[in-house]
Amino acid sequence: MNERILELFEQTPETYVSGAEISRRLGVSRTAIWKHIEELRAEGYAFEAASRKGYRLISKPAKWQVSELLNGMKTKVLGQKVHIYDEVDSTQTIAHKLVASGAPEGTIVLAERQTAGRGRMGRSWHSPSGKGIWLSLILTPRIPVYFMPQLTLLSAVALCRAIQKVCQVDIGIKWPNDLLIHGKKVSGILLESSGEDERLKYVIAGIGISVNLLEEDYPEELRSIATSLAIESGGKVSREGLVQAFLLEFEEMYDLYMEKGFAPIRLLWEALSVTLKRPIRTSTPSGFIEGIADSLDDTGALTVITPNGERVKIYSGDIELK
């Protein structure tokens, strides 16, 4: 039915078609038409609705420009193998399958839309079609399993620097890896791994970036806490250009990390942080911790100074900026 509705709009481009006309021509109720229009909106199609006029198709969802993406790639390893899908449950799921079939380090998975995008701590990630970057990156670092949090922080540094260069927005990192603009979340990072004999076999870095979403693309409950690069920069952002910039930054950070260790990454993270020297609150298995976020330690844990002067380390979880 959605395809038939789109065909009808394409027959009369740039003009309004009434709900009654669509209902008559397709032989379904006006309530059913509204439902299908909403489904198409979820897929990235934009419609304008006007009283007594009906609906007008404004734009179709963007598609990845594969040749533009590959031709502009300046990396040596990352992004040299690319798998692109129209719709997946999660790019992370696809990446795990690719690893099992022998995909090399640097392979990336991109999707126009995720139906079950995964965030940290089991949360879902809002991933509408053609509006964002839903990406998974395969890595095979030969480092101990307990160094994984360092790679999470490295990912945040690379992405933050890339967004700064491409979009010129005032963006910062909330520990450990949420990217915020004016206090609203614009990107999330999820690393999943497999280890053997206390060493990592592979890591999959899942990157979700709200690129060209408009306010109406967000569910009501997310509008006060989430934003997009287009909203904050005032214009449409090239997804291909941002992926290229991110992978180049990541490759440079990754090479630096392998050569010099975590110390230079920690300094870069601290310079981009919107967490340090601020009061925070977090929940731990032993209760709530409140205090001033002071610094990162050598493992990537956040050191918090409590009101009684105690220095407490937080290794995982969510924090609330106060």
mmCIF file of C-alpha atoms in Angstrom:
data_model
loop_
_atom_site.group_PDB
_atom_site.id
_atom_site.type_symbol
_atom_site.label_atom_id
_atom_site.label_comp_id
_atom_site.label_asym_id
_atom_site.label_seq_id
_atom_site.Cartn_x
_atom_site.Cartn_y
_atom_site.Cartn_z
ATOM 1 C CA MET A 1 0.000 0.000 0.000
ATOM 2 C CA ASN A 2 2.832 2.433 0.831
ATOM 3 C CA GLU A 3 4.287 1.919 -2.643
ATOM 4 C CA ARG A 4 0.908 2.686 -4.252
ATOM 5 C CA ILE A 5 0.587 5.888 -2.200
ATOM 6 C CA LEU A 6 4.055 7.007 -3.281
ATOM 7 C CA GLU A 7 3.216 6.289 -6.938
ATOM 8 C CA LEU A 8 0.137 8.500 -6.610
ATOM 9 C CA PHE A 9 2.156 11.409 -5.217
ATOM 10 C CA GLU A 10 4.834 10.976 -7.904
ATOM 11 C CA GLN A 11 2.140 11.296 -10.567
ATOM 12 C CA THR A 12 1.295 14.768 -9.204
ATOM 13 C CA PRO A 13 4.599 16.199 -7.929
ATOM 14 C CA GLU A 14 4.585 19.368 -5.816
ATOM 15 C CA THR A 15 0.783 19.395 -5.568
ATOM 16 C CA TYR A 16 -1.595 18.555 -2.732
ATOM 17 C CA VAL A 17 -3.681 15.391 -2.888
ATOM 18 C CA SER A 18 -6.675 15.200 -0.584
ATOM 19 C CA GLY A 19 -7.248 12.314 1.774
ATOM 20 C CA ALA A 20 -10.605 11.749 0.105
ATOM 21 C CA GLU A 21 -8.973 11.490 -3.345
ATOM 22 C CA ILE A 22 -6.346 9.041 -2.100
ATOM 23 C CA SER A 23 -9.066 7.021 -0.360
ATOM 24 C CA ARG A 24 -11.184 6.917 -3.529
ATOM 25 C CA ARG A 25 -8.369 5.927 -5.845
ATOM 26 C CA LEU A 26 -6.900 3.267 -3.598
ATOM 27 C CA GLY A 27 -10.123 1.963 -2.123
ATOM 28 C CA VAL A 28 -9.195 2.299 1.551
ATOM 29 C CA SER A 29 -10.439 4.430 4.426
ATOM 30 C CA ARG A 30 -9.033 7.873 5.216
ATOM 31 C CA THR A 31 -7.916 6.523 8.606
ATOM 32 C CA ALA A 32 -5.874 3.877 6.793
ATOM 33 C CA ILE A 33 -4.373 6.572 4.555
ATOM 34 C CA TRP A 34 -3.266 8.564 7.613
ATOM 35 C CA LYS A 35 -1.662 5.425 9.085
ATOM 36 C CA HIS A 36 0.297 4.732 5.884
ATOM 37 C CA ILE A 37 1.417 8.376 5.627
ATOM 38 C CA GLU A 38 2.793 8.088 9.179
ATOM 39 C CA GLU A 39 4.609 4.876 8.230
ATOM 40 C CA LEU A 40 6.207 6.646 5.261
ATOM 41 C CA ARG A 41 7.258 9.528 7.511
ATOM 42 C CA ALA A 42 9.009 7.002 9.772
ATOM 43 C CA GLU A 43 10.890 5.799 6.679
ATOM 44 C CA GLY A 44 12.176 9.309 5.992
ATOM 45 C CA TYR A 45 9.593 10.712 3.584
ATOM 46 C CA ALA A 46 8.487 14.271 4.430
ATOM 47 C CA PHE A 47 4.883 15.342 3.863
ATOM 48 C CA GLU A 48 3.155 18.670 4.316
ATOM 49 C CA ALA A 49 -0.444 18.476 5.502
ATOM 50 C CA ALA A 50 -2.849 21.368 4.960
ATOM 51 C CA SER A 51 -6.460 21.695 6.017
ATOM 52 C CA ARG A 52 -8.897 21.228 3.095
ATOM 53 C CA LYS A 53 -6.001 20.550 0.722
ATOM 54 C CA GLY A 54 -4.614 17.207 1.848
ATOM 55 C CA TYR A 55 -1.021 16.028 1.673
ATOM 56 C CA ARG A 56 1.964 17.092 -0.406
ATOM 57 C CA LEU A 57 5.190 15.075 -0.724
ATOM 58 C CA ILE A 58 8.058 17.450 0.105
ATOM 59 C CA SER A 59 11.094 15.188 0.065
ATOM 60 C CA LYS A 60 12.229 11.590 -0.110
ATOM 61 C CA PRO A 61 14.717 9.981 2.269
ATOM 62 C CA ALA A 62 18.368 10.521 1.467
ATOM 63 C CA LYS A 63 20.420 7.575 0.229
ATOM 64 C CA TRP A 64 24.095 6.910 0.789
ATOM 65 C CA GLN A 65 26.170 8.129 -2.154
ATOM 66 C CA VAL A 66 28.545 5.168 -2.279
ATOM 67 C CA SER A 67 30.932 6.479 -4.935
ATOM 68 C CA GLU A 68 31.205 9.832 -3.149
ATOM 69 C CA LEU A 69 31.855 8.065 0.145
ATOM 70 C CA LEU A 70 34.582 5.773 -1.213
ATOM 71 C CA ASN A 71 36.268 8.307 -3.479
ATOM 72 C CA GLY A 72 36.706 10.760 -0.610
ATOM 73 C CA MET A 73 38.078 8.216 1.875
ATOM 74 C CA LYS A 74 41.602 9.211 2.970
ATOM 75 C CA THR A 75 42.228 6.372 5.409
ATOM 76 C CA LYS A 76 44.670 3.510 4.913
ATOM 77 C CA VAL A 77 42.673 0.758 6.663
ATOM 78 C CA LEU A 78 39.399 1.987 8.158
ATOM 79 C CA GLY A 79 36.480 2.144 5.750
ATOM 80 C CA GLN A 80 38.250 0.361 2.909
ATOM 81 C CA LYS A 81 35.572 -2.342 3.081
ATOM 82 C CA VAL A 82 32.014 -0.999 3.273
ATOM 83 C CA HIS A 83 28.673 -2.814 3.618
ATOM 84 C CA ILE A 84 25.567 -0.639 3.146
ATOM 85 C CA TYR A 85 21.984 -1.687 3.855
ATOM 86 C CA ASP A 86 18.632 0.035 3.425
ATOM 87 C CA GLU A 87 17.264 -1.389 6.679
ATOM 88 C CA VAL A 88 18.656 -3.611 9.426
ATOM 89 C CA ASP A 89 17.682 -4.373 12.993
ATOM 90 C CA SER A 90 21.099 -3.089 14.117
ATOM 91 C CA THR A 91 24.394 -2.512 12.321
ATOM 92 C CA GLN A 92 26.050 -4.136 15.355
ATOM 93 C CA THR A 93 24.295 -7.438 14.606
ATOM 94 C CA ILE A 94 25.467 -7.355 10.987
ATOM 95 C CA ALA A 95 29.054 -6.523 12.038
ATOM 96 C CA HIS A 96 29.199 -9.487 14.423
ATOM 97 C CA LYS A 97 28.148 -11.773 11.563
ATOM 98 C CA LEU A 98 30.764 -10.259 9.262
ATOM 99 C CA VAL A 99 33.503 -10.873 11.849
ATOM 100 C CA ALA A 100 32.438 -14.522 12.053
ATOM 101 C CA SER A 101 32.788 -14.808 8.271
ATOM 102 C CA GLY A 102 36.307 -13.322 8.290
ATOM 103 C CA ALA A 103 35.780 -9.604 7.651
ATOM 104 C CA PRO A 104 39.077 -7.690 8.070
ATOM 105 C CA GLU A 105 39.830 -4.879 10.492
ATOM 106 C CA GLY A 106 38.462 -1.550 9.289
ATOM 107 C CA THR A 107 35.313 -2.993 7.733
ATOM 108 C CA ILE A 108 32.309 -0.737 8.314
ATOM 109 C CA VAL A 109 28.574 -1.358 8.196
ATOM 110 C CA LEU A 110 26.187 1.495 7.348
ATOM 111 C CA ALA A 111 22.404 1.435 7.305
ATOM 112 C CA GLU A 112 19.822 3.938 6.139
ATOM 113 C CA ARG A 113 17.549 2.835 8.967
ATOM 114 C CA GLN A 114 17.719 0.642 12.062
ATOM 115 C CA THR A 115 14.592 -0.957 13.460
ATOM 116 C CA ALA A 116 16.277 -1.984 16.724
ATOM 117 C CA GLY A 117 19.281 0.329 17.094
ATOM 118 C CA ARG A 118 21.184 -0.435 20.281
ATOM 119 C CA GLY A 119 22.416 2.120 22.796
ATOM 120 C CA ARG A 120 24.373 1.690 25.992
ATOM 121 C CA MET A 121 22.925 -0.250 28.942
ATOM 122 C CA GLY A 122 20.298 -1.976 26.802
ATOM 123 C CA ARG A 123 18.621 1.203 25.599
ATOM 124 C CA SER A 124 17.213 1.643 22.105
ATOM 125 C CA TRP A 125 18.519 4.274 19.689
ATOM 126 C CA HIS A 126 16.177 6.363 17.523
ATOM 127 C CA SER A 127 17.364 5.678 13.946
ATOM 128 C CA PRO A 128 15.029 7.067 11.245
ATOM 129 C CA SER A 129 15.768 6.512 7.574
ATOM 130 C CA GLY A 130 18.206 8.730 5.703
ATOM 131 C CA LYS A 131 18.607 11.187 8.579
ATOM 132 C CA GLY A 132 21.613 9.950 10.491
ATOM 133 C CA ILE A 133 24.783 7.917 10.532
ATOM 134 C CA TRP A 134 24.177 4.444 11.910
ATOM 135 C CA LEU A 135 27.601 2.825 11.647
ATOM 136 C CA SER A 136 29.523 -0.123 13.051
ATOM 137 C CA LEU A 137 33.310 -0.394 12.751
ATOM 138 C CA ILE A 138 35.244 -3.658 13.110
ATOM 139 C CA LEU A 139 38.568 -3.502 14.996
ATOM 140 C CA THR A 140 41.048 -6.211 15.973
ATOM 141 C CA PRO A 141 43.329 -4.593 18.573
ATOM 142 C CA ARG A 142 45.764 -6.964 20.276
ATOM 143 C CA ILE A 143 45.361 -5.479 23.724
ATOM 144 C CA PRO A 144 44.138 -6.812 27.088
ATOM 145 C CA VAL A 145 40.380 -7.063 27.605
ATOM 146 C CA TYR A 146 40.504 -4.631 30.520
ATOM 147 C CA PHE A 147 41.738 -1.864 28.170
ATOM 148 C CA MET A 148 38.338 -1.794 26.414
ATOM 149 C CA PRO A 149 37.156 1.375 28.237
ATOM 150 C CA GLN A 150 40.139 3.212 26.757
ATOM 151 C CA LEU A 151 38.894 2.437 23.241
ATOM 152 C CA THR A 152 35.472 3.766 24.195
ATOM 153 C CA LEU A 153 37.018 7.090 25.195
ATOM 154 C CA LEU A 154 39.200 7.103 22.072
ATOM 155 C CA SER A 155 36.060 6.694 19.935
ATOM 156 C CA ALA A 156 34.473 9.714 21.610
ATOM 157 C CA VAL A 157 37.567 11.849 21.023
ATOM 158 C CA ALA A 158 37.749 10.917 17.327
ATOM 159 C CA LEU A 159 34.060 11.589 16.741
ATOM 160 C CA CYS A 160 34.045 14.861 18.680
ATOM 161 C CA ARG A 161 37.048 16.187 16.733
ATOM 162 C CA ALA A 162 35.495 15.144 13.401
ATOM 163 C CA ILE A 163 32.188 16.883 14.180
ATOM 164 C CA GLN A 164 34.024 20.036 15.266
ATOM 165 C CA LYS A 165 35.870 20.152 11.938
ATOM 166 C CA VAL A 166 32.898 19.386 9.709
ATOM 167 C CA CYS A 167 30.120 21.298 11.482
ATOM 168 C CA GLN A 168 31.868 24.024 13.538
ATOM 169 C CA VAL A 169 29.550 23.448 16.515
ATOM 170 C CA ASP A 170 30.298 23.776 20.223
ATOM 171 C CA ILE A 171 30.332 20.091 21.133
ATOM 172 C CA GLY A 172 31.761 18.239 24.118
ATOM 173 C CA ILE A 173 31.993 14.780 25.686
ATOM 174 C CA LYS A 174 29.988 13.668 28.692
ATOM 175 C CA TRP A 175 31.715 10.745 30.395
ATOM 176 C CA PRO A 176 32.243 8.235 29.099
ATOM 177 C CA ASN A 177 31.210 8.775 25.488
ATOM 178 C CA ASP A 178 28.017 10.781 24.973
ATOM 179 C CA LEU A 179 28.431 13.833 22.740
ATOM 180 C CA LEU A 180 26.443 16.890 23.787
ATOM 181 C CA ILE A 181 25.636 20.218 22.159
ATOM 182 C CA HIS A 182 24.087 22.793 24.503
ATOM 183 C CA GLY A 183 23.369 19.988 26.936
ATOM 184 C CA LYS A 184 21.478 17.841 24.413
ATOM 185 C CA LYS A 185 22.674 14.479 23.118
ATOM 186 C CA VAL A 186 23.639 14.306 19.459
ATOM 187 C CA SER A 187 25.546 11.039 19.361
ATOM 188 C CA GLY A 188 26.022 7.822 21.251
ATOM 189 C CA ILE A 189 28.780 5.217 21.141
ATOM 190 C CA LEU A 190 28.522 1.526 22.024
ATOM 191 C CA LEU A 191 31.510 -0.835 21.982
ATOM 192 C CA GLU A 192 30.967 -4.600 21.999
ATOM 193 C CA SER A 193 33.805 -7.104 22.101
ATOM 194 C CA SER A 194 34.912 -10.701 22.240
ATOM 195 C CA GLY A 195 38.010 -11.827 24.133
ATOM 196 C CA GLU A 196 40.132 -14.919 24.547
ATOM 197 C CA ASP A 197 42.883 -15.586 27.108
ATOM 198 C CA GLU A 198 42.328 -12.074 28.546
ATOM 199 C CA ARG A 199 43.035 -10.434 25.189
ATOM 200 C CA LEU A 200 40.563 -8.889 22.787
ATOM 201 C CA LYS A 201 39.789 -10.905 19.660
ATOM 202 C CA TYR A 202 37.766 -8.116 18.133
ATOM 203 C CA VAL A 203 35.851 -4.957 18.987
ATOM 204 C CA ILE A 204 32.833 -3.525 17.202
ATOM 205 C CA ALA A 205 32.387 0.210 17.677
ATOM 206 C CA GLY A 206 28.771 1.203 17.144
ATOM 207 C CA ILE A 207 28.315 4.878 16.301
ATOM 208 C CA GLY A 208 24.964 6.635 16.164
ATOM 209 C CA ILE A 209 24.937 10.268 15.031
ATOM 210 C CA SER A 210 21.778 12.339 14.655
ATOM 211 C CA VAL A 211 22.836 14.241 11.544
ATOM 212 C CA ASN A 212 19.934 15.734 9.595
ATOM 213 C CA LEU A 213 16.975 15.088 11.872
ATOM 214 C CA LEU A 214 14.542 17.962 12.355
ATOM 215 C CA GLU A 215 12.641 18.549 15.574
ATOM 216 C CA GLU A 216 9.550 16.809 14.193
ATOM 217 C CA ASP A 217 11.607 13.674 13.493
ATOM 218 C CA TYR A 218 12.000 13.061 17.223
ATOM 219 C CA PRO A 219 9.367 11.467 19.449
ATOM 220 C CA GLU A 220 7.925 14.006 21.886
ATOM 221 C CA GLU A 221 9.765 12.446 24.834
ATOM 222 C CA LEU A 222 13.184 12.990 23.205
ATOM 223 C CA ARG A 223 12.840 16.608 22.031
ATOM 224 C CA SER A 224 14.040 18.156 25.294
ATOM 225 C CA ILE A 225 17.134 15.937 25.583
ATOM 226 C CA ALA A 226 18.198 15.188 21.988
ATOM 227 C CA THR A 227 19.308 17.312 19.049
ATOM 228 C CA SER A 228 20.920 16.950 15.629
ATOM 229 C CA LEU A 229 23.852 18.472 13.799
ATOM 230 C CA ALA A 230 21.480 20.080 11.277
ATOM 231 C CA ILE A 231 19.465 21.743 14.053
ATOM 232 C CA GLU A 232 22.586 23.041 15.795
ATOM 233 C CA SER A 233 24.573 24.078 12.716
ATOM 234 C CA GLY A 234 21.610 25.575 10.867
ATOM 235 C CA GLY A 235 21.960 23.537 7.706
ATOM 236 C CA LYS A 236 22.097 20.080 6.156
ATOM 237 C CA VAL A 237 25.288 18.116 6.837
ATOM 238 C CA SER A 238 26.945 15.713 4.373
ATOM 239 C CA ARG A 239 26.787 12.248 5.890
ATOM 240 C CA GLU A 240 29.487 11.007 3.528
ATOM 241 C CA GLY A 241 31.834 13.843 4.499
ATOM 242 C CA LEU A 242 31.299 13.247 8.196
ATOM 243 C CA VAL A 243 31.949 9.499 7.923
ATOM 244 C CA GLN A 244 35.171 10.228 6.031
ATOM 245 C CA ALA A 245 36.281 12.760 8.646
ATOM 246 C CA PHE A 246 35.420 10.451 11.550
ATOM 247 C CA LEU A 247 37.271 7.443 10.139
ATOM 248 C CA LEU A 248 40.356 9.554 9.414
ATOM 249 C CA GLU A 249 40.336 10.971 12.964
ATOM 250 C CA PHE A 250 39.771 7.507 14.409
ATOM 251 C CA GLU A 251 42.624 6.005 12.395
ATOM 252 C CA GLU A 252 44.998 8.732 13.565
ATOM 253 C CA MET A 253 43.888 8.337 17.212
ATOM 254 C CA TYR A 254 44.086 4.539 16.951
ATOM 255 C CA ASP A 255 47.634 4.634 15.558
ATOM 256 C CA LEU A 256 48.647 7.111 18.271
ATOM 257 C CA TYR A 257 47.129 4.869 20.937
ATOM 258 C CA MET A 258 48.939 1.776 19.658
ATOM 259 C CA GLU A 259 52.241 3.669 19.591
ATOM 260 C CA LYS A 260 52.044 5.842 22.734
ATOM 261 C CA GLY A 261 49.363 4.189 24.878
ATOM 262 C CA PHE A 262 46.413 5.856 26.573
ATOM 263 C CA ALA A 263 48.159 8.959 27.980
ATOM 264 C CA PRO A 264 47.788 11.231 24.893
ATOM 265 C CA ILE A 265 44.207 10.056 24.347
ATOM 266 C CA ARG A 266 43.375 10.884 27.961
ATOM 267 C CA LEU A 267 44.695 14.436 27.520
ATOM 268 C CA LEU A 268 42.636 14.920 24.363
ATOM 269 C CA TRP A 269 39.521 13.536 26.084
ATOM 270 C CA GLU A 270 39.962 15.840 29.073
ATOM 271 C CA ALA A 271 40.325 18.859 26.759
ATOM 272 C CA LEU A 272 36.983 18.012 25.111
ATOM 273 C CA SER A 273 35.128 17.049 28.288
ATOM 274 C CA VAL A 274 31.990 18.786 29.558
ATOM 275 C CA THR A 275 32.109 16.586 32.681
ATOM 276 C CA LEU A 276 35.316 17.467 34.507
ATOM 277 C CA LYS A 277 35.313 19.992 37.364
ATOM 278 C CA ARG A 278 31.518 19.840 37.534
ATOM 279 C CA PRO A 279 29.240 18.341 40.207
ATOM 280 C CA ILE A 280 27.862 14.976 39.136
ATOM 281 C CA ARG A 281 25.637 12.249 40.503
ATOM 282 C CA THR A 282 25.612 8.568 39.599
ATOM 283 C CA SER A 283 24.059 5.337 40.769
ATOM 284 C CA THR A 284 26.285 2.380 41.675
ATOM 285 C CA PRO A 285 25.478 -1.108 43.043
ATOM 286 C CA SER A 286 26.377 0.208 46.499
ATOM 287 C CA GLY A 287 24.264 3.367 46.236
ATOM 288 C CA PHE A 288 24.397 6.908 44.867
ATOM 289 C CA ILE A 289 27.662 8.837 44.566
ATOM 290 C CA GLU A 290 27.759 12.620 44.391
ATOM 291 C CA GLY A 291 30.773 14.867 44.048
ATOM 292 C CA ILE A 292 33.013 16.781 41.688
ATOM 293 C CA ALA A 293 34.266 14.970 38.573
ATOM 294 C CA ASP A 294 38.008 15.462 38.866
ATOM 295 C CA SER A 295 39.935 13.476 36.248
ATOM 296 C CA LEU A 296 40.395 10.244 34.343
ATOM 297 C CA ASP A 297 42.763 7.585 35.655
ATOM 298 C CA ASP A 298 45.023 5.372 33.514
ATOM 299 C CA THR A 299 42.216 2.878 32.839
ATOM 300 C CA GLY A 300 39.670 5.492 31.744
ATOM 301 C CA ALA A 301 37.729 5.430 35.020
ATOM 302 C CA LEU A 302 36.286 8.743 36.241
ATOM 303 C CA THR A 303 37.677 9.981 39.552
ATOM 304 C CA VAL A 304 35.095 11.790 41.681
ATOM 305 C CA ILE A 305 35.855 13.788 44.819
ATOM 306 C CA THR A 306 32.973 13.428 47.288
ATOM 307 C CA PRO A 307 31.903 16.180 49.722
ATOM 308 C CA ASN A 308 33.958 14.537 52.499
ATOM 309 C CA GLY A 309 37.103 14.602 50.354
ATOM 310 C CA GLU A 310 37.129 10.926 49.433
ATOM 311 C CA ARG A 311 38.344 10.055 45.915
ATOM 312 C CA VAL A 312 36.046 7.492 44.314
ATOM 313 C CA LYS A 313 36.541 5.826 40.922
ATOM 314 C CA ILE A 314 33.593 5.142 38.619
ATOM 315 C CA TYR A 315 34.267 2.484 36.008
ATOM 316 C CA SER A 316 30.917 2.282 34.212
ATOM 317 C CA GLY A 317 27.382 3.588 34.242
ATOM 318 C CA ASP A 318 25.552 6.829 33.563
ATOM 319 C CA ILE A 319 26.249 10.111 35.274
ATOM 320 C CA GLU A 320 23.983 13.103 35.770
ATOM 321 C CA LEU A 321 25.529 16.534 35.344
ATOM 322 C CA LYS A 322 24.307 18.890 38.062
#
